[in-house]
Every structure is written in structure tokens, then in C-alpha cells.
Protein backbone atom coordinates (compact mmCIF):
# COMPACT_ATOMS: atom_id res chain seq x y z
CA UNK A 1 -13.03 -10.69 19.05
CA UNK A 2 -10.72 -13.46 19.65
CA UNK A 3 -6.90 -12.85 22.03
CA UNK A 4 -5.38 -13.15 18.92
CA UNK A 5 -7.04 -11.08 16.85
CA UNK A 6 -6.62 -8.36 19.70
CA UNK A 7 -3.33 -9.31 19.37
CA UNK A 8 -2.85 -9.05 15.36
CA UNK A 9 -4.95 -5.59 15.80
CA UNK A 10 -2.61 -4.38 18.47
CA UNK A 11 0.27 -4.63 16.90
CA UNK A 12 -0.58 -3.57 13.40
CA UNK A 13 -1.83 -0.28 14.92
CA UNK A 14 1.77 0.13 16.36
CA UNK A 15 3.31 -0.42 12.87
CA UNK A 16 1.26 1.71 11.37
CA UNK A 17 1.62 4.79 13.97
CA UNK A 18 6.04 3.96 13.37
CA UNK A 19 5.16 3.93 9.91
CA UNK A 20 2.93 7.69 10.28
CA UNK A 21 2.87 8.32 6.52
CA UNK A 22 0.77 11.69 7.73
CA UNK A 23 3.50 12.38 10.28
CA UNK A 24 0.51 12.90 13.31
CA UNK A 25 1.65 10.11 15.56
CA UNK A 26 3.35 11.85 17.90
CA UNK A 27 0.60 14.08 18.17
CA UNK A 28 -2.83 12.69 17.18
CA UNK A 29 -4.17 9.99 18.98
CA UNK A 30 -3.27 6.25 18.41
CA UNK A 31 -6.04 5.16 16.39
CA UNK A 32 -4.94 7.49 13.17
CA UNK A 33 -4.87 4.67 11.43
CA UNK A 34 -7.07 2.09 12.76
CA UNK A 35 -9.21 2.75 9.17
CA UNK A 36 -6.08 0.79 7.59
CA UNK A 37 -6.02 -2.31 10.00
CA UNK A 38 -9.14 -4.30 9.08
CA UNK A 39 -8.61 -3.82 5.32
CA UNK A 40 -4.97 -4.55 5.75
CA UNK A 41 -5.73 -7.49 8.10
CA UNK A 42 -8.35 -8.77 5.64
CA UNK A 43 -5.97 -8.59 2.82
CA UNK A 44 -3.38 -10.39 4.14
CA UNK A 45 -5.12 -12.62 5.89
CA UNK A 46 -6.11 -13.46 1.91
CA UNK A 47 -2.58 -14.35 0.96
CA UNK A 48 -1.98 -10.36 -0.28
CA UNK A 49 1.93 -10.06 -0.84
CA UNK A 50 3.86 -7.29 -1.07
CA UNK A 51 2.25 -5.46 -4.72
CA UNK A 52 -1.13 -5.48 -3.54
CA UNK A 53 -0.91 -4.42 -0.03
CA UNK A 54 1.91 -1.19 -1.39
CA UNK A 55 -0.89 -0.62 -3.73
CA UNK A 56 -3.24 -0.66 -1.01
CA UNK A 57 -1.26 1.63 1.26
CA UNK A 58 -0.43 4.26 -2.07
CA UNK A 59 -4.12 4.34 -3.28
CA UNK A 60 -5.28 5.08 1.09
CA UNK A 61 -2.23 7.62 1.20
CA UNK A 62 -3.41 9.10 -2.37
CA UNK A 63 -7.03 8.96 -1.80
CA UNK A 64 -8.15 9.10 1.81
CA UNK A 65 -5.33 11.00 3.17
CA UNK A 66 -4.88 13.22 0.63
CA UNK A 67 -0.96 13.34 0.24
CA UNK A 68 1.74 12.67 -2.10
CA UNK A 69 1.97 8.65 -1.61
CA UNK A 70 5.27 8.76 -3.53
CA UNK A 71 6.86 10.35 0.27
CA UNK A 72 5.16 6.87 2.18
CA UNK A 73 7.57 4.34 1.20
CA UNK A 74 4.46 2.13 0.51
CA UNK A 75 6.68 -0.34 -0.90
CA UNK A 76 9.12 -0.77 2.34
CA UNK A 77 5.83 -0.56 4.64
CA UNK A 78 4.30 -3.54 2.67
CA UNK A 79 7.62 -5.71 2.82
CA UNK A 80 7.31 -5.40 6.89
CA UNK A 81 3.65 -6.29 6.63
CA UNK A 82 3.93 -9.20 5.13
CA UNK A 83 6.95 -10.26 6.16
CA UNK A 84 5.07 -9.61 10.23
CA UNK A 85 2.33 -11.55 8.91
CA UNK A 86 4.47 -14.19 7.67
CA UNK A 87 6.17 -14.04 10.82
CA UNK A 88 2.84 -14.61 12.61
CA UNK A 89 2.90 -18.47 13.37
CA UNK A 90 -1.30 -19.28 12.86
CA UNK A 91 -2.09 -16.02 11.71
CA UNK A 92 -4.10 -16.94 8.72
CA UNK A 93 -7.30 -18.38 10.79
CA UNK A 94 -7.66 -14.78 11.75
């Protein structure tokens, strides 16, 4: 694993435990959601934008969680993705 994929890792498991679309973070541990980083990470490493990664998020909400995914705000969460991916100067040879 390379310092900045670490890097990339570590912070998308903090935006997804701010995000807590199960609302555990406070008291589960902090890798509730490392199941969504490597398929998130892989996606947008891709070039994913914003429809496909709130799809993403809705169908792992819907599906693998088990809630409601219209209470996730799938569509805000992907706009911060991408726009922290974007944001992530040399990101893409992740």
C-alpha cells in the first residue's frame, strides 16, 4: 500500500463515518464502513461523477445495509466525494 493510498483510505473512512447513513459512528467502531472505501475509491479513481457514485451509495444503503436510502442524502454525499477527489491533486494514479 502506497503513503498515499493510506492517505486517500484514511480520509475517505472519516467522510464516510461524518456521513453515518446507519447513524453507528458514534458508537460502532471506525471501520463501519471500510466495505464502501475500495469500491468507492475504485470508482472514482475511474472518472465516476456524481450519478454513479449516489447510485452506488443508494443501491449499498438499499441493499447491504438494509435501510431506507431515500434518508442518506446519497446525492449530497456523492457531490463531496467527488468534489474531495477532485480536490485530490494526483489522486487518479491511485
Amino acid at each position: 500500500m502506497t503513503p498515499d493510498f493510506g492517505l486517500a483510505h484514511s480520509d475517505l473512512r472519516l467522510i464516510l463515518n461524518e456521513w453515518d447513513p446507519i447513524g453507528v459512528a458514534e458508537f460502532a467502531p471506525d471501520d463501519e464502513y471500510d466495505c464502501l472505501i475500495d469500491p468507492l475509491l475504485s470508482r472514482l479513481r475511474d472518472g465516476a461523477g456524481k450519478a454513479a457514485i449516489s447510485t452506488f451509495l443508494w443501491n449499498e444503503v438499499e441493499e447491504h445495509f438494509g435501510l431506507d436510502p431515500r434518508s442518506a442524502d446519497t446525492d449530497t454525499m456523492a457531490d463531496r466525494l467527488v468534489a474531495w477527489w477532485a480536490a485530490r491533486a494526483g489522486a487518479p494514479e491511485l
